CSV table of C-alpha atoms in Angstrom, one decimal:
chain,number,residue,atom,x,y,z
S,1,UNK,CA,117.1,100.7,51.6
S,2,UNK,CA,120.7,101.4,50.6
S,3,UNK,CA,123.6,99.5,52.2
S,4,UNK,CA,125.0,102.6,53.7
S,5,UNK,CA,121.7,103.4,55.4
S,6,UNK,CA,121.4,99.8,56.6
S,7,UNK,CA,124.9,99.9,58.0
S,8,UNK,CA,124.3,103.2,59.8
S,9,UNK,CA,121.0,102.1,61.3
S,10,UNK,CA,122.4,98.6,62.1
S,11,UNK,CA,125.2,100.3,64.0
S,12,UNK,CA,122.7,102.4,66.0
S,13,UNK,CA,120.7,99.2,66.7
S,14,UNK,CA,123.8,97.4,68.0
S,15,UNK,CA,124.7,100.4,70.2
S,16,UNK,CA,121.2,100.5,71.7
S,17,UNK,CA,121.2,96.8,72.4
S,18,UNK,CA,124.6,97.2,74.2
S,19,UNK,CA,123.1,100.1,76.2
S,20,UNK,CA,120.0,98.0,77.1
S,21,UNK,CA,122.2,95.1,78.3
S,22,UNK,CA,124.6,97.4,80.3
S,23,UNK,CA,121.6,99.2,81.9
S,24,UNK,CA,119.9,95.9,82.7
S,25,UNK,CA,123.0,94.7,84.6
S,26,UNK,CA,123.4,98.0,86.4
S,27,UNK,CA,119.7,97.9,87.4
S,28,UNK,CA,120.1,94.4,88.9
S,29,UNK,CA,123.1,95.6,91.0
S,30,UNK,CA,121.3,98.9,91.9
S,31,UNK,CA,118.1,97.1,93.2
S,32,UNK,CA,119.5,93.9,94.5
S,33,UNK,CA,123.0,94.4,95.9
S,34,UNK,CA,122.6,93.6,99.6
S,35,UNK,CA,123.9,96.2,102.1
S,36,UNK,CA,127.5,95.5,103.3
S,37,UNK,CA,128.7,95.4,106.9
S,38,UNK,CA,129.5,99.1,107.0
S,39,UNK,CA,126.1,100.1,105.8
S,40,UNK,CA,124.4,97.9,108.4
S,41,UNK,CA,126.6,99.1,111.2
S,42,UNK,CA,125.9,102.7,110.2
S,43,UNK,CA,122.2,102.2,110.3
S,44,UNK,CA,122.3,100.2,113.6
S,45,UNK,CA,124.3,103.0,115.3
S,46,UNK,CA,121.9,105.6,113.9
S,47,UNK,CA,118.8,103.9,115.2
S,48,UNK,CA,118.8,106.2,118.3
S,49,UNK,CA,119.7,109.2,116.2
S,50,UNK,CA,118.7,112.6,117.5
S,51,UNK,CA,117.0,114.3,114.6
S,52,UNK,CA,118.3,117.8,113.8
S,53,UNK,CA,117.1,120.4,111.4
S,54,UNK,CA,120.0,119.6,109.1
S,55,UNK,CA,119.2,115.9,108.9
S,56,UNK,CA,115.5,116.6,108.3
S,57,UNK,CA,116.3,119.2,105.6
S,58,UNK,CA,118.7,116.8,103.9
S,59,UNK,CA,116.2,114.0,104.0
S,60,UNK,CA,113.5,116.2,102.6
S,61,UNK,CA,115.7,117.3,99.7
S,62,UNK,CA,116.8,113.8,99.0
S,63,UNK,CA,113.1,112.6,99.1
S,64,UNK,CA,112.0,115.2,96.6
S,65,UNK,CA,114.9,114.3,94.2
S,66,UNK,CA,114.2,110.6,94.5
S,67,UNK,CA,110.5,111.0,93.9
S,68,UNK,CA,111.1,113.3,90.9
S,69,UNK,CA,113.4,110.7,89.4
S,70,UNK,CA,110.9,107.9,89.9
S,71,UNK,CA,108.1,110.0,88.4
S,72,UNK,CA,110.3,111.0,85.5
S,73,UNK,CA,110.7,107.3,84.7
S,74,UNK,CA,107.0,106.7,84.9
S,75,UNK,CA,106.2,109.6,82.6
S,76,UNK,CA,108.8,108.4,80.1
S,77,UNK,CA,107.4,104.8,80.2
S,78,UNK,CA,103.8,105.9,80.0
S,79,UNK,CA,103.8,108.7,77.5
S,80,UNK,CA,106.9,108.6,75.3
S,81,UNK,CA,105.9,105.7,73.1
S,82,UNK,CA,103.4,107.6,71.0
S,83,UNK,CA,105.6,110.7,70.4
S,84,UNK,CA,108.5,108.5,69.4
S,85,UNK,CA,106.3,106.6,67.0
S,86,UNK,CA,105.2,109.8,65.4
S,87,UNK,CA,108.8,111.1,65.0
S,88,UNK,CA,110.0,107.8,63.6
S,89,UNK,CA,107.1,107.6,61.2
S,90,UNK,CA,107.9,111.2,60.0
S,91,UNK,CA,111.4,110.0,59.1
S,92,UNK,CA,110.1,106.7,57.7
S,93,UNK,CA,111.9,104.8,60.4
S,94,UNK,CA,109.0,103.0,62.0
S,95,UNK,CA,111.2,99.9,62.4
S,96,UNK,CA,113.3,101.9,65.0
S,97,UNK,CA,110.6,103.2,67.2
S,98,UNK,CA,110.8,100.3,69.8
S,99,UNK,CA,114.6,100.6,69.9
S,100,UNK,CA,114.4,104.3,70.5
S,101,UNK,CA,111.8,103.9,73.2
S,102,UNK,CA,113.9,101.4,75.0
S,103,UNK,CA,116.9,103.7,74.7
S,104,UNK,CA,114.9,106.5,76.3
S,105,UNK,CA,114.0,104.0,79.1
S,106,UNK,CA,117.6,103.3,79.6
S,107,UNK,CA,118.3,107.1,79.9
S,108,UNK,CA,115.6,107.4,82.6
S,109,UNK,CA,117.0,104.4,84.5
S,110,UNK,CA,120.5,105.7,84.3
S,111,UNK,CA,119.4,109.1,85.7
S,112,UNK,CA,117.8,107.2,88.6
S,113,UNK,CA,120.8,105.1,89.3
S,114,UNK,CA,123.4,107.9,89.1
S,115,UNK,CA,121.4,110.7,90.8
S,116,UNK,CA,119.7,108.6,93.5
S,117,UNK,CA,120.0,110.1,97.0
S,118,UNK,CA,120.1,107.5,99.8
S,119,UNK,CA,118.3,108.4,103.1
S,120,UNK,CA,120.0,106.1,105.6
S,121,UNK,CA,118.8,107.7,108.9
S,122,UNK,CA,115.2,106.7,108.5
S,123,UNK,CA,114.9,102.9,108.6
S,124,UNK,CA,111.6,100.9,108.4
S,125,UNK,CA,113.3,97.6,109.0
S,126,UNK,CA,116.8,96.3,109.2
S,127,UNK,CA,117.3,92.5,109.2
S,128,UNK,CA,120.7,91.4,110.5
S,129,UNK,CA,122.5,89.5,107.6
S,130,UNK,CA,125.9,89.9,109.1
S,131,UNK,CA,125.7,87.3,111.8
S,132,UNK,CA,122.7,85.4,110.5
S,133,UNK,CA,123.8,83.3,107.5
S,134,UNK,CA,120.3,81.9,107.0
S,135,UNK,CA,118.9,85.4,106.6
S,136,UNK,CA,121.7,86.3,104.2
S,137,UNK,CA,121.0,83.3,102.0
S,138,UNK,CA,117.3,83.8,102.1
S,139,UNK,CA,117.5,87.4,100.9
S,140,UNK,CA,120.0,86.6,98.2
S,141,UNK,CA,117.9,83.7,97.0
S,142,UNK,CA,114.8,85.9,97.0
S,143,UNK,CA,116.5,88.5,94.8
S,144,UNK,CA,117.8,85.8,92.4
S,145,UNK,CA,114.4,84.2,92.1
S,146,UNK,CA,112.8,87.6,91.5
S,147,UNK,CA,115.1,88.4,88.6
S,148,UNK,CA,114.8,84.9,87.2
S,149,UNK,CA,111.0,85.3,87.1
S,150,UNK,CA,111.4,88.7,85.4
S,151,UNK,CA,113.8,87.5,82.7
S,152,UNK,CA,112.2,84.1,82.1
S,153,UNK,CA,108.8,85.6,81.7
S,154,UNK,CA,110.3,88.2,79.3
S,155,UNK,CA,111.5,85.3,77.2
S,156,UNK,CA,107.9,84.2,76.6
S,157,UNK,CA,107.3,87.7,75.2
S,158,UNK,CA,110.0,87.3,72.6
S,159,UNK,CA,112.9,89.5,73.9
S,160,UNK,CA,114.1,90.4,70.4
S,161,UNK,CA,110.7,91.9,69.7
S,162,UNK,CA,110.5,93.6,73.1
S,163,UNK,CA,113.9,95.3,72.5
S,164,UNK,CA,113.0,96.1,68.9
S,165,UNK,CA,115.7,94.1,67.0
S,166,UNK,CA,113.2,91.8,65.4
S,167,UNK,CA,111.2,94.8,63.9
S,168,UNK,CA,114.4,96.2,62.5
S,169,UNK,CA,115.6,92.9,61.0
S,170,UNK,CA,112.2,92.2,59.4
S,171,UNK,CA,112.2,95.7,57.9
S,172,UNK,CA,115.8,95.3,56.5
S,173,UNK,CA,114.9,91.9,55.0
S,174,UNK,CA,111.8,93.3,53.4
S,175,UNK,CA,109.2,91.5,55.6
S,176,UNK,CA,106.1,92.8,57.3
S,177,UNK,CA,106.3,94.2,60.8
S,178,UNK,CA,106.2,91.1,63.1
S,179,UNK,CA,103.7,92.8,65.5
S,180,UNK,CA,101.2,93.3,62.7
S,181,UNK,CA,101.3,89.5,61.9
S,182,UNK,CA,99.8,88.7,65.3
S,183,UNK,CA,96.1,88.4,65.9
S,184,UNK,CA,94.3,91.5,67.3
S,185,UNK,CA,93.6,89.6,70.5
S,186,UNK,CA,97.2,88.8,71.1
S,187,UNK,CA,98.2,92.4,70.3
S,188,UNK,CA,95.6,93.7,72.8
S,189,UNK,CA,96.8,91.3,75.5
S,190,UNK,CA,100.5,92.3,75.1
S,191,UNK,CA,99.5,95.9,75.2
S,192,UNK,CA,97.7,95.4,78.5
S,193,UNK,CA,100.4,93.2,80.0
S,194,UNK,CA,103.7,94.5,78.7
S,195,UNK,CA,105.6,93.2,81.7
S,196,UNK,CA,104.3,89.7,82.7
S,197,UNK,CA,106.6,89.7,85.7
S,198,UNK,CA,104.8,91.7,88.3
S,199,UNK,CA,105.5,89.1,90.9
S,200,UNK,CA,109.2,89.2,90.1
S,201,UNK,CA,109.5,93.0,90.6
S,202,UNK,CA,107.4,92.8,93.8
S,203,UNK,CA,109.9,90.3,95.3
S,204,UNK,CA,112.9,92.4,94.2
S,205,UNK,CA,111.4,95.6,95.6
S,206,UNK,CA,110.1,94.3,99.0
S,207,UNK,CA,112.1,91.2,100.0
S,208,UNK,CA,115.2,93.2,101.1
S,209,UNK,CA,116.9,93.3,104.4
S,210,UNK,CA,117.4,97.1,104.8
S,211,UNK,CA,114.3,99.2,104.0
S,212,UNK,CA,115.4,102.8,104.3
S,213,UNK,CA,113.1,105.8,103.4
S,214,UNK,CA,114.5,106.1,99.9
S,215,UNK,CA,114.0,102.3,99.3
S,216,UNK,CA,110.4,102.5,100.6
S,217,UNK,CA,109.7,105.4,98.1
S,218,UNK,CA,111.0,103.3,95.3
S,219,UNK,CA,109.1,100.1,96.3
S,220,UNK,CA,105.8,101.9,97.0
S,221,UNK,CA,105.7,104.2,94.0
S,222,UNK,CA,106.8,101.6,91.4
S,223,UNK,CA,104.6,98.8,92.9
S,224,UNK,CA,101.5,101.1,92.6
S,225,UNK,CA,102.6,102.2,89.1
S,226,UNK,CA,102.9,98.6,88.0
S,227,UNK,CA,99.5,97.6,89.4
S,228,UNK,CA,97.9,100.6,87.6
S,229,UNK,CA,99.7,99.9,84.3
S,230,UNK,CA,99.0,96.2,84.4
S,231,UNK,CA,95.4,96.3,83.2
S,232,UNK,CA,94.2,93.0,81.7
S,233,UNK,CA,90.5,92.8,80.8
S,234,UNK,CA,88.0,90.0,80.9
S,235,UNK,CA,88.5,89.7,77.1
S,236,UNK,CA,92.2,89.2,77.6
S,237,UNK,CA,91.5,86.5,80.2
S,238,UNK,CA,89.0,84.7,77.9
S,239,UNK,CA,91.6,84.8,75.1
S,240,UNK,CA,94.3,83.2,77.3
S,241,UNK,CA,91.9,80.5,78.5
S,242,UNK,CA,90.9,79.7,74.9
S,243,UNK,CA,94.6,79.4,73.8
S,244,UNK,CA,95.3,77.2,76.8
S,245,UNK,CA,92.4,74.9,76.0
S,246,UNK,CA,93.5,74.7,72.4
S,247,UNK,CA,97.0,73.7,73.5
S,248,UNK,CA,95.6,71.1,75.9
S,249,UNK,CA,93.5,69.6,73.2
S,250,UNK,CA,96.4,69.4,70.8
């Protein structure tokens, strides 16, 4: 590979890594920023809100938009990997397929965060965190713990490989794809459990003081999606047990 090509692809790689980092920070703020006093007061005052056709119509429109955004992300996350691999393979850039896939994931998440339509007049629960310091600390701590679980568990999956930087680096240095160096059992396990942080996301989605209609859509749809996508088999379980026993013996 020529130096010019390496420089060009390396620049794209760095740009994508920046986008991934920036989107990750924005996602944390989008999902975990606790409602401020004004938001809580608004929802408290609208608890005895007389429904009108305009409010129902606006809520319906917002619901459709939010659901479509969530479904768009799930479609991207479930079906884009294979087409991207084929395109990258056609241009002999297999080392970039993971990076491009993550970049497309960032686009899907950015669309959700910037086009999301709140639905504040339909509230499932609203826990007071204005006058209740204990509740405020509890919810803040839960969100922090949830994200710690997500990112710490991702560390066990080799973040450089998850992002795609490791594949690119191995290719540039003339080495074999790092994924192909793993055993077939480990590859199968990682394919079935791509996000070993289901508990972390569950905490982030559900342990939240203000559950409006749009938030319940997000929590329900993404929780169900994760449970369906997280599909370890008995063979995966046996492999994990075998590896654990080997480590215990050593």
